[in-house]
PDB file of C-alpha atoms in Angstrom:
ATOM      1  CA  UNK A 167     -16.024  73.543  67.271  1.00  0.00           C
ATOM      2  CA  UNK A 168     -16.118  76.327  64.593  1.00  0.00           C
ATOM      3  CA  UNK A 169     -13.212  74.636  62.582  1.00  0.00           C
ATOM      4  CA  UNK A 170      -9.643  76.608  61.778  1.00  0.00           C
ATOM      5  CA  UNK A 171     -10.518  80.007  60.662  1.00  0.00           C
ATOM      6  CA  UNK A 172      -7.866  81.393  57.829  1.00  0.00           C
ATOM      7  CA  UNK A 173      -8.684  85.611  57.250  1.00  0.00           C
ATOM      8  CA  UNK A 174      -8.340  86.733  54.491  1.00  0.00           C
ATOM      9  CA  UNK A 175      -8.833  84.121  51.931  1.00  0.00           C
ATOM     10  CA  UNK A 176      -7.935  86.334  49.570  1.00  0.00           C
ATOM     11  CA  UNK A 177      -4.887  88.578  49.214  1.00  0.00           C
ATOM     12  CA  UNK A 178      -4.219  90.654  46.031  1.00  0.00           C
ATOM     13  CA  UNK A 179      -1.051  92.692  46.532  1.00  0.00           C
ATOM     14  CA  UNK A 180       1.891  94.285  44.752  1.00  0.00           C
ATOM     15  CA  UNK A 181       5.385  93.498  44.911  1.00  0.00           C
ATOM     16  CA  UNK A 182       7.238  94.806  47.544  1.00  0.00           C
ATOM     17  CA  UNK A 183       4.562  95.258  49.702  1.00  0.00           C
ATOM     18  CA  UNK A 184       3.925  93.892  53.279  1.00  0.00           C
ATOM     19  CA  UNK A 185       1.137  91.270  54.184  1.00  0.00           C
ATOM     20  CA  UNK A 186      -0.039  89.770  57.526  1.00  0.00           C
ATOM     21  CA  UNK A 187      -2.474  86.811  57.200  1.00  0.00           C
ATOM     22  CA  UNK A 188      -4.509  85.298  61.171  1.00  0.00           C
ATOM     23  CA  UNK A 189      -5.031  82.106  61.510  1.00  0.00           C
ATOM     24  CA  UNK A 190      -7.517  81.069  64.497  1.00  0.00           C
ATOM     25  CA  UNK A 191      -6.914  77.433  65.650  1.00  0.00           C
ATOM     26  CA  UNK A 192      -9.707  75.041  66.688  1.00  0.00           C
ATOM     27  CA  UNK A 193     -10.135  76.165  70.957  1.00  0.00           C
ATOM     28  CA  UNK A 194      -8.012  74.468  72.622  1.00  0.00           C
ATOM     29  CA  UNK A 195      -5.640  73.180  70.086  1.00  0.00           C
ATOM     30  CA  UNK A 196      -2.163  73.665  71.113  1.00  0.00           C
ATOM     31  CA  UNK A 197      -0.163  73.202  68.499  1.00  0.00           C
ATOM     32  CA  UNK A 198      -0.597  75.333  65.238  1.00  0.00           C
ATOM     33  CA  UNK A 199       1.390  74.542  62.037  1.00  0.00           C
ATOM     34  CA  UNK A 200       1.424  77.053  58.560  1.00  0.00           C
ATOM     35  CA  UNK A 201       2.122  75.404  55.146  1.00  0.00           C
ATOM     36  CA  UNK A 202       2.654  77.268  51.967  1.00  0.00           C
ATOM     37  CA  UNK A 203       1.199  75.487  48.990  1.00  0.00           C
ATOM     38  CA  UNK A 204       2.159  75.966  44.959  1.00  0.00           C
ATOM     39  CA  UNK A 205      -0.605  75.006  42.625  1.00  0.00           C
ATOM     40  CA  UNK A 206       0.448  71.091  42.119  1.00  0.00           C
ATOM     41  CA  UNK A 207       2.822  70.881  44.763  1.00  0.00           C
ATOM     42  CA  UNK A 208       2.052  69.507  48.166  1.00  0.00           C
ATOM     43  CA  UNK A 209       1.758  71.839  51.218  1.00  0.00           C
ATOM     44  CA  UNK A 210       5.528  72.902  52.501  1.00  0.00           C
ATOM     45  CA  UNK A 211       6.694  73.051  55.662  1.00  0.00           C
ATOM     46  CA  UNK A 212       6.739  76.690  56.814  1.00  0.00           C
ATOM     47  CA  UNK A 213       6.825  76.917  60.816  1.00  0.00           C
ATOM     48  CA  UNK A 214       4.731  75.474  63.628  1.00  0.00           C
ATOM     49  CA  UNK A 215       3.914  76.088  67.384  1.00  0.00           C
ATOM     50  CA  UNK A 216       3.192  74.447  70.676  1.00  0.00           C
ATOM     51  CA  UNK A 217       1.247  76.944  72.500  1.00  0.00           C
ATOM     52  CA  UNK A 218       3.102  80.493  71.888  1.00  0.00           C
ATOM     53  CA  UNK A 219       6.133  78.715  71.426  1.00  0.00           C
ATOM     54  CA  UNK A 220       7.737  78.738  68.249  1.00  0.00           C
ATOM     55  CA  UNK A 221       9.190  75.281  67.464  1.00  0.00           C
ATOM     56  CA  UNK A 222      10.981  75.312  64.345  1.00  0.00           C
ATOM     57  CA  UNK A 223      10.880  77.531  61.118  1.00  0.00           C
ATOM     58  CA  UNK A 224      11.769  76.169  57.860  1.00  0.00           C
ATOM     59  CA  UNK A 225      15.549  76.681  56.885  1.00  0.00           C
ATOM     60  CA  UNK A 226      13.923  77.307  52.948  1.00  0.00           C
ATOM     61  CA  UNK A 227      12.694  80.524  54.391  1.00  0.00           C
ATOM     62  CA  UNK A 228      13.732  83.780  54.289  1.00  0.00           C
ATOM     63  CA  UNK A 229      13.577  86.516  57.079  1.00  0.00           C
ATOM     64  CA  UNK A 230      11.303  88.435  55.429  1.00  0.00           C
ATOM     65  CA  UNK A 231       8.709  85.669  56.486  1.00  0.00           C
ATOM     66  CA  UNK A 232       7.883  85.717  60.442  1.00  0.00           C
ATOM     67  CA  UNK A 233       5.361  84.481  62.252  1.00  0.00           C
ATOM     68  CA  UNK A 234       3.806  85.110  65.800  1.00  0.00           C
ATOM     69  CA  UNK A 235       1.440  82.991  68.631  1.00  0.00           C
ATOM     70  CA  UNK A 236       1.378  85.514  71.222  1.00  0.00           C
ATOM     71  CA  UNK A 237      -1.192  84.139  73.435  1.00  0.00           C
ATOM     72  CA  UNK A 238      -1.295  80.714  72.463  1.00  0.00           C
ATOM     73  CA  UNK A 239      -4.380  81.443  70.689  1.00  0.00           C
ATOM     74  CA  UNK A 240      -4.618  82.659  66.908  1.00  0.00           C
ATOM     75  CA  UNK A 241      -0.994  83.107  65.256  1.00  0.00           C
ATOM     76  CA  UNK A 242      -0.123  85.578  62.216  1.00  0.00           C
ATOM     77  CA  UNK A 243       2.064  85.243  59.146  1.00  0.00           C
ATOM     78  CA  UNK A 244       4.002  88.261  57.971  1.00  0.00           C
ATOM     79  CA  UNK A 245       5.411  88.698  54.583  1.00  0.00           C
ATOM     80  CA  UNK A 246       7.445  91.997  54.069  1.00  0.00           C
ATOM     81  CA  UNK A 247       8.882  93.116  50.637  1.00  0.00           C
ATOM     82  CA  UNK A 248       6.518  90.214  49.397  1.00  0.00           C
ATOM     83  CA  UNK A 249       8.014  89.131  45.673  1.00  0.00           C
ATOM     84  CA  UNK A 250       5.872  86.825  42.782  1.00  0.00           C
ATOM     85  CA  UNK A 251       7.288  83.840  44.491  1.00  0.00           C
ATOM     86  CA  UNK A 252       5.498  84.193  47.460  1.00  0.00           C
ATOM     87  CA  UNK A 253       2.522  83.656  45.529  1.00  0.00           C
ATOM     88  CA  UNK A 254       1.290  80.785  47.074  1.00  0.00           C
ATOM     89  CA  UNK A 255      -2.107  79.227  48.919  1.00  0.00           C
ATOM     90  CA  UNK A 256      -0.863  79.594  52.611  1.00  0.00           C
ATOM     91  CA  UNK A 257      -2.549  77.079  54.940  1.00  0.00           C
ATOM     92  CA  UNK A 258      -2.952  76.812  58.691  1.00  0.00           C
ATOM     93  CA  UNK A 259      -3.898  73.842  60.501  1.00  0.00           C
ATOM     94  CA  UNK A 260      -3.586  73.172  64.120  1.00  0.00           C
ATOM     95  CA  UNK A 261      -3.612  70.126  66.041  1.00  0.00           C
ATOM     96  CA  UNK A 262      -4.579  69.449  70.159  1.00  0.00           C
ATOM     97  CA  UNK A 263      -0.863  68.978  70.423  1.00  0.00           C
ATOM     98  CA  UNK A 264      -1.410  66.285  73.174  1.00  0.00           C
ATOM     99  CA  UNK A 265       0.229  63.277  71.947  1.00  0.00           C
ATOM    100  CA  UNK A 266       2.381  62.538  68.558  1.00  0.00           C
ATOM    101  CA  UNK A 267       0.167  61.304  65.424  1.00  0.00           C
ATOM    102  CA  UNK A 268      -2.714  63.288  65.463  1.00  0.00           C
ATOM    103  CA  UNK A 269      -4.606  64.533  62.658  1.00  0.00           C
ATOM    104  CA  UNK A 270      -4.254  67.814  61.022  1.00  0.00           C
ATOM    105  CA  UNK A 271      -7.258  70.523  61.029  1.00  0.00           C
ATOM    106  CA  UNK A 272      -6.824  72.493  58.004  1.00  0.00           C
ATOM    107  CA  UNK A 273      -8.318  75.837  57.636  1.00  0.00           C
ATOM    108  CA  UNK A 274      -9.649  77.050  53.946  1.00  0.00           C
ATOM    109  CA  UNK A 275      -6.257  79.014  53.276  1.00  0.00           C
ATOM    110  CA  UNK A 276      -5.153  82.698  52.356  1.00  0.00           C
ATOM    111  CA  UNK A 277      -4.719  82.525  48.526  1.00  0.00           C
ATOM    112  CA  UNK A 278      -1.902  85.427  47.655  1.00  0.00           C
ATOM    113  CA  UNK A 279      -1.460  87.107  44.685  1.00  0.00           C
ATOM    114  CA  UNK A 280       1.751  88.967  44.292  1.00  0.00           C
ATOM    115  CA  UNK A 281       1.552  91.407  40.960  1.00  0.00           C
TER     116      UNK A 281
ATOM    117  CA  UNK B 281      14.823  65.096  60.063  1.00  0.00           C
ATOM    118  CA  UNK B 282      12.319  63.250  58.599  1.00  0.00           C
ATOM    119  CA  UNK B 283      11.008  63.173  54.501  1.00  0.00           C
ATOM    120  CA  UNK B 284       9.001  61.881  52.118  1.00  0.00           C
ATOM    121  CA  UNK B 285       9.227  61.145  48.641  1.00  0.00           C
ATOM    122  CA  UNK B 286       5.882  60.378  46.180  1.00  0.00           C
ATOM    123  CA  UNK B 287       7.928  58.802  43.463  1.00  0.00           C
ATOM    124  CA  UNK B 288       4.736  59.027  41.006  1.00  0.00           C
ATOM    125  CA  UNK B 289       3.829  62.664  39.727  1.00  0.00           C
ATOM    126  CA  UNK B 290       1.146  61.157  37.754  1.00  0.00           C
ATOM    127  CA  UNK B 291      -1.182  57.952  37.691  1.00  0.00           C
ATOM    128  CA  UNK B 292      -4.002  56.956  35.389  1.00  0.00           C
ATOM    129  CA  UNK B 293      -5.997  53.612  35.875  1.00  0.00           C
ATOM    130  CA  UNK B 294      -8.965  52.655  34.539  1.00  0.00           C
ATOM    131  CA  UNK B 295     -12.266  53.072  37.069  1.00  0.00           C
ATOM    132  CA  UNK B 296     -12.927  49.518  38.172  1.00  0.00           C
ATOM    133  CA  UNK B 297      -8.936  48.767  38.396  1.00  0.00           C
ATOM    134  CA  UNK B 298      -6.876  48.007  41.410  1.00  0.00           C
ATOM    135  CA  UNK B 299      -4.923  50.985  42.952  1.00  0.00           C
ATOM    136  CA  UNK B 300      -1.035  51.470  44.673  1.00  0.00           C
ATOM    137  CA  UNK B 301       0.115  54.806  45.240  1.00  0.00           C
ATOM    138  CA  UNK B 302       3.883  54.374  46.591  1.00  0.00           C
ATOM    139  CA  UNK B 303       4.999  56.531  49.811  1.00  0.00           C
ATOM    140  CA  UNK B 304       8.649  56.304  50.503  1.00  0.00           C
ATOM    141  CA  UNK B 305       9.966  58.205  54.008  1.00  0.00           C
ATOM    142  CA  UNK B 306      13.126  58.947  55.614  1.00  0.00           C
ATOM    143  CA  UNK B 307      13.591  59.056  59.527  1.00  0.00           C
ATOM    144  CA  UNK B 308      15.810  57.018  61.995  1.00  0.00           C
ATOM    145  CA  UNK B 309      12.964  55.899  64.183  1.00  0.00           C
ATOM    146  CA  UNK B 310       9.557  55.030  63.860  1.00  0.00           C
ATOM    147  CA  UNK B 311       7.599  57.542  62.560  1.00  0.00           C
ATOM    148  CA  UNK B 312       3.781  58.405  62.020  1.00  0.00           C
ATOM    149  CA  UNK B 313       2.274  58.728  58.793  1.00  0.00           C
ATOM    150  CA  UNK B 314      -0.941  59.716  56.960  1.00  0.00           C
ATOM    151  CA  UNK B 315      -2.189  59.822  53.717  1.00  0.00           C
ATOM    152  CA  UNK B 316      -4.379  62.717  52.558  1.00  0.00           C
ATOM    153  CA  UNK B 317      -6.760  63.400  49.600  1.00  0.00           C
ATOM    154  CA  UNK B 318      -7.261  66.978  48.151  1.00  0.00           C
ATOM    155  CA  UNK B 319      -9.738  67.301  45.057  1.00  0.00           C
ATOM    156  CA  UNK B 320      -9.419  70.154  43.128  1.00  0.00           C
ATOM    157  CA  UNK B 321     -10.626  73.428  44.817  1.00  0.00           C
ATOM    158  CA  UNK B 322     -10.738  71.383  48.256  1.00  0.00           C
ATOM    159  CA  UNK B 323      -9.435  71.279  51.116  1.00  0.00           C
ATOM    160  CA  UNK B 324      -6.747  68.247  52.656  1.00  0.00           C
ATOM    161  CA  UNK B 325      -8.824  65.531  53.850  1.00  0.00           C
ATOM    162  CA  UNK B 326      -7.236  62.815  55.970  1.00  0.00           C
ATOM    163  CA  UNK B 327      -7.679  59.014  54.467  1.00  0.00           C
ATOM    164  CA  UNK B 328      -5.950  57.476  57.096  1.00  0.00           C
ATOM    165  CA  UNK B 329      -3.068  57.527  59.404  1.00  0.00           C
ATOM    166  CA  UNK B 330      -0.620  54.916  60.972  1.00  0.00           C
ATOM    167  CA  UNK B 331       0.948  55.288  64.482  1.00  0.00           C
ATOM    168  CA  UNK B 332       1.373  52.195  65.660  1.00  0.00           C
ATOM    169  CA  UNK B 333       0.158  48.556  66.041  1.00  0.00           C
ATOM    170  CA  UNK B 334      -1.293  46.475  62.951  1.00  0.00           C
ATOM    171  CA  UNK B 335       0.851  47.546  60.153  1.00  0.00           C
ATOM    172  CA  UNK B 336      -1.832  47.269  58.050  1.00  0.00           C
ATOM    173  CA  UNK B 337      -4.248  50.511  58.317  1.00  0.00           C
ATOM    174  CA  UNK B 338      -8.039  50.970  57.054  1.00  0.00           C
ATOM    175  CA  UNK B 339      -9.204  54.073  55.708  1.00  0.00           C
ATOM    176  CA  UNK B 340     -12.379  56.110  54.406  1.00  0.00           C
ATOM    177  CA  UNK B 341     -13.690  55.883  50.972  1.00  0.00           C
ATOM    178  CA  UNK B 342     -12.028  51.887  51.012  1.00  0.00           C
ATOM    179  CA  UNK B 343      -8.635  52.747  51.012  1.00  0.00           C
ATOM    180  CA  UNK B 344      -5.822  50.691  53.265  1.00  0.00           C
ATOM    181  CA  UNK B 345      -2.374  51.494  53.713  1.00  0.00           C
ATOM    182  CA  UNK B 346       0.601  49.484  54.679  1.00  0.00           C
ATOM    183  CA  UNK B 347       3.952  50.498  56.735  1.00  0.00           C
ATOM    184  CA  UNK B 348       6.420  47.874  55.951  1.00  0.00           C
ATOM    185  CA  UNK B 349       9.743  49.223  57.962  1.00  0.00           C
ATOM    186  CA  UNK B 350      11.859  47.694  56.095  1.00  0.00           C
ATOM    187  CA  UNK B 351      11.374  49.086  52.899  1.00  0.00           C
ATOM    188  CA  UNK B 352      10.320  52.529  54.617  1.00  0.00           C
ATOM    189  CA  UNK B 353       7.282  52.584  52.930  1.00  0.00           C
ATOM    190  CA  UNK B 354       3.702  53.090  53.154  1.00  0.00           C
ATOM    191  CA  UNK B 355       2.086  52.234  50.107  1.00  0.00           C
ATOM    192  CA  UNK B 356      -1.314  53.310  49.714  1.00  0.00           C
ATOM    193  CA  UNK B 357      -4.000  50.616  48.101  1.00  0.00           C
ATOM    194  CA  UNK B 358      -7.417  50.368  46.813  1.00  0.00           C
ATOM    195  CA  UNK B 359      -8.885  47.254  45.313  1.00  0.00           C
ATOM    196  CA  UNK B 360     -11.643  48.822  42.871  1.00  0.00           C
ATOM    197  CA  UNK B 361     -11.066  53.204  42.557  1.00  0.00           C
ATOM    198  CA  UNK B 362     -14.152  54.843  41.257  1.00  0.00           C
ATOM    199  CA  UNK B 363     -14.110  57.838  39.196  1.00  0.00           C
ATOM    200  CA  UNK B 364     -14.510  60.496  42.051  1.00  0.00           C
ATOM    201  CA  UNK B 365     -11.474  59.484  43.332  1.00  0.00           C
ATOM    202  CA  UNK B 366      -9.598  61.562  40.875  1.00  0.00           C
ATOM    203  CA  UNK B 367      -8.069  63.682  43.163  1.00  0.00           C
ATOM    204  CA  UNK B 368      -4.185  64.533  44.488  1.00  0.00           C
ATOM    205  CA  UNK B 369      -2.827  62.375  46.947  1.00  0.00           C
ATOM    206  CA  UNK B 370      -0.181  63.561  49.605  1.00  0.00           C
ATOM    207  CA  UNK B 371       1.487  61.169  51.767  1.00  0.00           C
ATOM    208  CA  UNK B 372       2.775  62.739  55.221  1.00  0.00           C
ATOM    209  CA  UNK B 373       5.526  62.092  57.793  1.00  0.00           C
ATOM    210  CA  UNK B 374       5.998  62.803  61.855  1.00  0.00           C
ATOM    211  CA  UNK B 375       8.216  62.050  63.996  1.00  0.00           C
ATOM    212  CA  UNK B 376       8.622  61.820  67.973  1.00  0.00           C
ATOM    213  CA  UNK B 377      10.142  63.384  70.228  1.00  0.00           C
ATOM    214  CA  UNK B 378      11.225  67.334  69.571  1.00  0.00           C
ATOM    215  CA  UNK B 379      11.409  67.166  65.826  1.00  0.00           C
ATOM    216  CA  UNK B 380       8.043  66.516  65.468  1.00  0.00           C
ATOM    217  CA  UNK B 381       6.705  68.295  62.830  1.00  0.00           C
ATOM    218  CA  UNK B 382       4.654  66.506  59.777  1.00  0.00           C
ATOM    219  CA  UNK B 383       6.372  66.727  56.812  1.00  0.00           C
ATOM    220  CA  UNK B 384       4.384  66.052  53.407  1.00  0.00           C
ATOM    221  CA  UNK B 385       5.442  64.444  50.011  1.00  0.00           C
ATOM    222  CA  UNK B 386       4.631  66.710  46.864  1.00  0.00           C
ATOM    223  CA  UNK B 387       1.907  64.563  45.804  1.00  0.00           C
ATOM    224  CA  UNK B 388       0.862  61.749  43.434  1.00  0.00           C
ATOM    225  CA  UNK B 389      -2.390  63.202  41.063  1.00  0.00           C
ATOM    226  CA  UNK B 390      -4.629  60.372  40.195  1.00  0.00           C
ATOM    227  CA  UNK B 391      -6.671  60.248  36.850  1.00  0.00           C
ATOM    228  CA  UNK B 392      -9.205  57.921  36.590  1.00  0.00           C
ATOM    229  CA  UNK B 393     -10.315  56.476  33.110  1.00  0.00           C
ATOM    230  CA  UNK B 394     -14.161  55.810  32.199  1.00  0.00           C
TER     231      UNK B 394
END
């Protein structure tokens, strides 16, 4: 059990630009959740999965956020035309999705930076 | 759909003093809720969590936690906080059944006096 695994944890980019940020779950974990977190604020609902399906994604979000599980596996969140709102600490955490109440596995986050 | 609300943004107490951080949620059923700790520069770490059964939950660190349904709450308690528990606090919310996402409150920062 390596943990959840957040690349990069750093992301330094310029408005308008796109970013993709990979989250690998903990093996076996089923269900995979992203959270976007302000400095102060707590984390905020973005989107989550149960396998490669995509369960719900957060009315408060625009389109130009997306995210993908195609296998199941590790999951990536896009950004495109990012803006200095998006600057955020974006969290993954995943879950083994078996029964309701479990506890959430946090990865280390993708800290962006939108200049 | 479920929420939360933190009501406190900010709480000192003394180190040696008696804690209650207040957790209010919203959802028609009976939900499943957690607190979690974050110090700065950390990660979320789970305190505790309550699904089911005794309404009254233990914790790490000697925190407890109490669902009382019919104040939808689930105060979080401490008798005696030390200084390292200066941290922010974020209380959390599921659900069952298809809406099951966990949903988390915007946090309650605790400052601990010498």
């Amino acid at each position: 059990d390596t943990g959840v695994s957040q690349d990069p944890r750093h992301k330094i980019t310029k408005r308008g630009q796109n970013v993709t940020f990979r989250c690998d779950p903990i093996s076996e974990h089923n269900r995979l959740y992203w959270y976007r977190q302000t400095l102060g604020q707590g984390p905020e609902f973005l989107t989550y999965f149960q396998n490669e399906a995509q369960l719900e994604k957060s009315r408060l979000l625009s389109d130009r956020f997306s995210a993908e599980r195609p296998k199941g596996s590790f999951s990536t969140l896009e950004i495109q035309r990012t803006e200095q709102g998006d600057s955020a600490m974006y969290l993954c955490a995943s879950t083994p999705g078996e029964t309701p109440g479990e506890k959430l596995f946090f990865g280390s986050g993708t800290q962006l930076s939108v200049l | 759909a479920q929420s939360v609300t933190q009501p406190d943004i900010h709480i000192t107490v003394s180190e040696g003093a008696s804690l209650e951080l207040r957790c209010n949620y919203s959802y028609g059923a009976t939900p499943y809720l957690f607190w979690y700790v974050q110090s700065p520069g950390q990660g979320l770490q789970l305190l505790l969590k309550y699904f089911s059964g005794d309404t009254l939950v233990q914790g790490i660190k000697g925190f407890e936690a109490e669902f009382k349904r019919s104040q939808s709450s689930f105060n979080l308690r401490k008798p005696s906080v030390h200084w390292s528990d200066a941290a922010e606090y974020f209380c959390a919310v599921g659900a069952w059944g298809s809406d099951d996402k966990i949903i988390f409150g915007k946090g309650t920062r605790l400052h601990i006096l010498p």
